[in-house]
PDB file of C-alpha atoms in Angstrom:
ATOM      1  CA  MET C 199       0.002   0.072   0.040  1.00  0.00           C
ATOM      2  CA  ARG C 200       2.933   2.531   0.736  1.00  0.00           C
ATOM      3  CA  LYS C 201       4.152   1.799  -2.561  1.00  0.00           C
ATOM      4  CA  ILE C 202       1.286   2.695  -4.238  1.00  0.00           C
ATOM      5  CA  ILE C 203       0.869   6.073  -2.439  1.00  0.00           C
ATOM      6  CA  LEU C 204       4.478   6.842  -2.931  1.00  0.00           C
ATOM      7  CA  GLY C 205       4.179   5.809  -6.660  1.00  0.00           C
ATOM      8  CA  PHE C 206       1.295   8.689  -6.818  1.00  0.00           C
ATOM      9  CA  LEU C 207       2.984  11.302  -4.509  1.00  0.00           C
ATOM     10  CA  LEU C 208       6.657  11.132  -6.181  1.00  0.00           C
ATOM     11  CA  PRO C 209       5.356  12.506  -9.567  1.00  0.00           C
ATOM     12  CA  ILE C 210       3.012  14.874  -8.103  1.00  0.00           C
ATOM     13  CA  CYS C 211       5.873  16.279  -5.818  1.00  0.00           C
ATOM     14  CA  SER C 212       8.442  16.177  -8.824  1.00  0.00           C
ATOM     15  CA  VAL C 213       6.133  18.618 -10.868  1.00  0.00           C
ATOM     16  CA  PHE C 214       5.600  20.805  -8.101  1.00  0.00           C
ATOM     17  CA  TYR C 215       9.309  20.956  -7.833  1.00  0.00           C
ATOM     18  CA  ALA C 216      10.008  21.570 -11.274  1.00  0.00           C
ATOM     19  CA  GLU C 217       7.488  24.387 -11.279  1.00  0.00           C
ATOM     20  CA  ALA C 218       9.043  26.075  -8.328  1.00  0.00           C
ATOM     21  CA  GLN C 219      12.685  26.135 -10.027  1.00  0.00           C
ATOM     22  CA  GLU C 220      13.976  29.343 -11.397  1.00  0.00           C
ATOM     23  CA  PRO C 221      14.084  29.183 -15.304  1.00  0.00           C
ATOM     24  CA  ASP C 222      17.392  29.948 -17.099  1.00  0.00           C
ATOM     25  CA  TRP C 223      16.255  33.306 -18.461  1.00  0.00           C
ATOM     26  CA  VAL C 224      15.651  34.803 -15.055  1.00  0.00           C
ATOM     27  CA  THR C 225      19.448  34.723 -14.427  1.00  0.00           C
ATOM     28  CA  GLN C 226      20.842  34.867 -18.010  1.00  0.00           C
ATOM     29  CA  ARG C 227      19.353  36.846 -20.788  1.00  0.00           C
ATOM     30  CA  PRO C 228      18.537  34.843 -23.806  1.00  0.00           C
ATOM     31  CA  THR C 229      19.712  35.983 -27.078  1.00  0.00           C
ATOM     32  CA  SER C 230      17.999  35.400 -30.773  1.00  0.00           C
ATOM     33  CA  SER C 231      18.902  36.648 -33.969  1.00  0.00           C
ATOM     34  CA  ASP C 232      15.498  35.862 -35.067  1.00  0.00           C
ATOM     35  CA  ALA C 233      13.423  37.597 -32.207  1.00  0.00           C
ATOM     36  CA  TYR C 234      13.592  40.568 -29.967  1.00  0.00           C
ATOM     37  CA  ILE C 235      13.458  39.532 -26.287  1.00  0.00           C
ATOM     38  CA  GLY C 236      11.915  41.478 -23.494  1.00  0.00           C
ATOM     39  CA  ILE C 237      12.366  40.750 -19.818  1.00  0.00           C
ATOM     40  CA  GLY C 238      10.230  42.375 -17.217  1.00  0.00           C
ATOM     41  CA  ILE C 239      11.028  42.287 -13.693  1.00  0.00           C
ATOM     42  CA  VAL C 240       8.788  43.989 -10.745  1.00  0.00           C
ATOM     43  CA  SER C 241       8.510  43.848  -7.108  1.00  0.00           C
ATOM     44  CA  LEU C 242       5.714  41.599  -5.771  1.00  0.00           C
ATOM     45  CA  SER C 243       5.086  44.744  -3.455  1.00  0.00           C
ATOM     46  CA  GLU C 244       4.175  47.002  -6.211  1.00  0.00           C
ATOM     47  CA  THR C 245       0.475  47.252  -7.204  1.00  0.00           C
ATOM     48  CA  ASP C 246      -0.608  45.740 -10.583  1.00  0.00           C
ATOM     49  CA  TYR C 247       3.093  43.960 -10.441  1.00  0.00           C
ATOM     50  CA  MET C 248       2.142  41.700 -13.364  1.00  0.00           C
ATOM     51  CA  LYS C 249       0.729  44.402 -15.621  1.00  0.00           C
ATOM     52  CA  LYS C 250       3.793  46.452 -14.729  1.00  0.00           C
ATOM     53  CA  ALA C 251       6.220  43.536 -15.633  1.00  0.00           C
ATOM     54  CA  THR C 252       4.478  43.055 -19.025  1.00  0.00           C
ATOM     55  CA  ARG C 253       4.958  46.581 -19.699  1.00  0.00           C
ATOM     56  CA  ASN C 254       8.826  46.861 -18.707  1.00  0.00           C
ATOM     57  CA  ALA C 255       9.318  43.565 -21.010  1.00  0.00           C
ATOM     58  CA  LEU C 256       7.487  45.397 -24.200  1.00  0.00           C
ATOM     59  CA  ALA C 257       9.731  48.238 -23.507  1.00  0.00           C
ATOM     60  CA  ASP C 258      12.591  46.256 -23.492  1.00  0.00           C
ATOM     61  CA  ILE C 259      11.693  44.884 -26.829  1.00  0.00           C
ATOM     62  CA  VAL C 260      10.784  48.548 -28.022  1.00  0.00           C
ATOM     63  CA  SER C 261      14.446  49.848 -26.814  1.00  0.00           C
ATOM     64  CA  GLN C 262      15.903  47.016 -29.063  1.00  0.00           C
ATOM     65  CA  ILE C 263      13.682  48.320 -32.012  1.00  0.00           C
ATOM     66  CA  ALA C 264      13.243  52.274 -31.727  1.00  0.00           C
ATOM     67  CA  VAL C 265      15.852  54.729 -33.217  1.00  0.00           C
ATOM     68  CA  LYS C 266      17.749  56.181 -30.849  1.00  0.00           C
ATOM     69  CA  LEU C 267      18.576  60.064 -31.158  1.00  0.00           C
ATOM     70  CA  GLU C 268      22.055  60.961 -31.657  1.00  0.00           C
ATOM     71  CA  ASN C 269      23.760  62.467 -28.613  1.00  0.00           C
ATOM     72  CA  ASN C 270      25.316  65.012 -30.910  1.00  0.00           C
ATOM     73  CA  SER C 271      21.872  66.292 -32.234  1.00  0.00           C
ATOM     74  CA  PHE C 272      20.626  69.682 -31.883  1.00  0.00           C
ATOM     75  CA  LEU C 273      18.238  68.722 -28.854  1.00  0.00           C
ATOM     76  CA  ASP C 274      19.116  69.507 -25.574  1.00  0.00           C
ATOM     77  CA  GLY C 275      19.209  66.331 -22.974  1.00  0.00           C
ATOM     78  CA  LYS C 276      15.538  67.102 -21.678  1.00  0.00           C
ATOM     79  CA  THR C 277      14.057  67.545 -24.875  1.00  0.00           C
ATOM     80  CA  ARG C 278      15.900  64.440 -26.221  1.00  0.00           C
ATOM     81  CA  GLU C 279      14.761  62.413 -23.230  1.00  0.00           C
ATOM     82  CA  MET C 280      11.133  63.499 -23.447  1.00  0.00           C
ATOM     83  CA  LEU C 281      11.323  62.803 -27.462  1.00  0.00           C
ATOM     84  CA  GLU C 282      12.750  59.199 -26.610  1.00  0.00           C
ATOM     85  CA  ASP C 283       9.969  58.712 -24.092  1.00  0.00           C
ATOM     86  CA  LYS C 284       6.897  59.630 -26.682  1.00  0.00           C
ATOM     87  CA  ILE C 285       8.811  57.450 -29.314  1.00  0.00           C
ATOM     88  CA  HIS C 286       8.668  54.499 -26.859  1.00  0.00           C
ATOM     89  CA  SER C 287       5.258  54.804 -25.368  1.00  0.00           C
ATOM     90  CA  SER C 288       4.106  55.465 -29.217  1.00  0.00           C
ATOM     91  CA  MET C 289       5.752  52.043 -30.268  1.00  0.00           C
ATOM     92  CA  GLU C 290       4.495  50.203 -27.394  1.00  0.00           C
ATOM     93  CA  ALA C 291       0.896  51.062 -28.196  1.00  0.00           C
ATOM     94  CA  TRP C 292       2.003  50.110 -31.761  1.00  0.00           C
ATOM     95  CA  LEU C 293       3.511  46.905 -31.025  1.00  0.00           C
ATOM     96  CA  GLU C 294       1.728  43.889 -32.132  1.00  0.00           C
ATOM     97  CA  GLY C 295       2.676  39.975 -32.158  1.00  0.00           C
ATOM     98  CA  GLN C 296       4.361  39.614 -28.967  1.00  0.00           C
ATOM     99  CA  GLU C 297       4.330  36.334 -27.496  1.00  0.00           C
ATOM    100  CA  LEU C 298       4.789  35.602 -23.704  1.00  0.00           C
ATOM    101  CA  LYS C 299       7.271  32.632 -23.390  1.00  0.00           C
ATOM    102  CA  GLY C 300       7.116  32.587 -19.412  1.00  0.00           C
ATOM    103  CA  SER C 301       6.503  34.025 -16.173  1.00  0.00           C
ATOM    104  CA  TYR C 302       8.147  33.160 -12.851  1.00  0.00           C
ATOM    105  CA  GLN C 303       7.579  34.607  -9.272  1.00  0.00           C
ATOM    106  CA  SER C 304      10.325  34.300  -6.554  1.00  0.00           C
ATOM    107  CA  GLU C 305       9.860  35.614  -3.044  1.00  0.00           C
ATOM    108  CA  GLN C 306      10.205  39.140  -3.911  1.00  0.00           C
ATOM    109  CA  LYS C 307      10.204  39.646  -7.552  1.00  0.00           C
ATOM    110  CA  TYR C 308       7.885  38.708 -10.806  1.00  0.00           C
ATOM    111  CA  TYR C 309       9.479  37.880 -14.155  1.00  0.00           C
ATOM    112  CA  VAL C 310       7.880  37.686 -17.502  1.00  0.00           C
ATOM    113  CA  TYR C 311       9.970  36.979 -20.701  1.00  0.00           C
ATOM    114  CA  TYR C 312       8.425  37.911 -24.077  1.00  0.00           C
ATOM    115  CA  THR C 313       9.505  37.658 -27.632  1.00  0.00           C
ATOM    116  CA  LEU C 314       8.538  39.441 -30.732  1.00  0.00           C
ATOM    117  CA  ASP C 315       9.527  37.723 -34.080  1.00  0.00           C
ATOM    118  CA  LYS C 316      11.799  39.877 -36.341  1.00  0.00           C
ATOM    119  CA  LYS C 317      10.268  38.865 -39.505  1.00  0.00           C
ATOM    120  CA  VAL C 318       6.497  39.276 -38.213  1.00  0.00           C
ATOM    121  CA  TYR C 319       7.536  42.730 -36.934  1.00  0.00           C
ATOM    122  CA  ALA C 320       8.927  43.671 -40.172  1.00  0.00           C
ATOM    123  CA  ARG C 321       5.903  42.602 -42.148  1.00  0.00           C
ATOM    124  CA  LYS C 322       3.451  44.374 -39.919  1.00  0.00           C
ATOM    125  CA  ALA C 323       5.536  47.515 -40.088  1.00  0.00           C
ATOM    126  CA  GLU C 324       5.478  47.499 -43.329  1.00  0.00           C
ATOM    127  CA  GLU C 325       1.781  46.928 -43.928  1.00  0.00           C
ATOM    128  CA  ARG C 326       1.609  49.899 -41.417  1.00  0.00           C
ATOM    129  CA  ARG C 327       3.739  52.103 -43.525  1.00  0.00           C
ATOM    130  CA  GLN C 328       1.744  51.159 -46.891  1.00  0.00           C
ATOM    131  CA  GLN C 329      -1.192  52.013 -45.119  1.00  0.00           C
ATOM    132  CA  ALA C 330      -0.128  55.383 -44.068  1.00  0.00           C
ATOM    133  CA  VAL C 331       1.143  56.070 -47.349  1.00  0.00           C
ATOM    134  CA  ARG C 332      -2.297  55.059 -49.178  1.00  0.00           C
ATOM    135  CA  THR C 333      -3.974  57.252 -46.562  1.00  0.00           C
ATOM    136  CA  GLY C 334      -1.621  60.455 -47.478  1.00  0.00           C
ATOM    137  CA  MET C 335      -2.207  59.891 -51.119  1.00  0.00           C
ATOM    138  CA  ASP C 336      -5.921  59.763 -50.661  1.00  0.00           C
ATOM    139  CA  TYR C 337      -5.998  63.096 -48.704  1.00  0.00           C
ATOM    140  CA  LEU C 338      -3.656  64.590 -51.254  1.00  0.00           C
ATOM    141  CA  GLN C 339      -6.182  63.544 -54.079  1.00  0.00           C
ATOM    142  CA  LYS C 340      -8.919  64.867 -52.240  1.00  0.00           C
ATOM    143  CA  GLY C 341      -7.201  68.134 -51.610  1.00  0.00           C
ATOM    144  CA  ARG C 342      -6.466  68.413 -55.083  1.00  0.00           C
ATOM    145  CA  THR C 343      -9.742  67.601 -56.165  1.00  0.00           C
ATOM    146  CA  GLU C 344     -11.209  70.302 -53.557  1.00  0.00           C
ATOM    147  CA  GLU C 345      -8.834  72.781 -54.970  1.00  0.00           C
ATOM    148  CA  LYS C 346      -9.985  72.378 -58.899  1.00  0.00           C
ATOM    149  CA  SER C 347     -13.507  72.579 -57.788  1.00  0.00           C
ATOM    150  CA  MET C 348     -13.161  75.879 -56.030  1.00  0.00           C
ATOM    151  CA  ASN C 349     -11.163  77.239 -58.946  1.00  0.00           C
ATOM    152  CA  LEU C 350      -8.417  78.210 -56.700  1.00  0.00           C
ATOM    153  CA  SER C 351      -5.302  79.498 -58.550  1.00  0.00           C
ATOM    154  CA  GLN C 352      -1.652  80.100 -57.071  1.00  0.00           C
TER     155      GLN C 352
END
């Protein structure tokens, strides 16, 4: 009877132990030539720590994509920083196709691991660019039509 009980308990205990082990990506940042990787870490004492960790992971991905403003640009430090923040928050809202690869909770921190396939990102970015061009050309054509109908001359 003991052997039967141990036969059931041992696999269950090993599953819980395996889940409790810290994943490799928590201590050593993964690398990939095919994907952008974002790791978000937040203290468990913060409110909405899961949402904040996700936001941090996506910001990590964005920082790999976003164009950095040159230090020798004409902008002063504060203006450059504000513009970079605006670029990052705009890109986070625009970002899509990211995939949650894992999450882990230690005694004090919560970790999330996201990836974004570089080819998927490039394809979606090109689709958005083409849509923006089509919209711009449509507005241009409408403006020219309106200009002609009003018989405006320059």
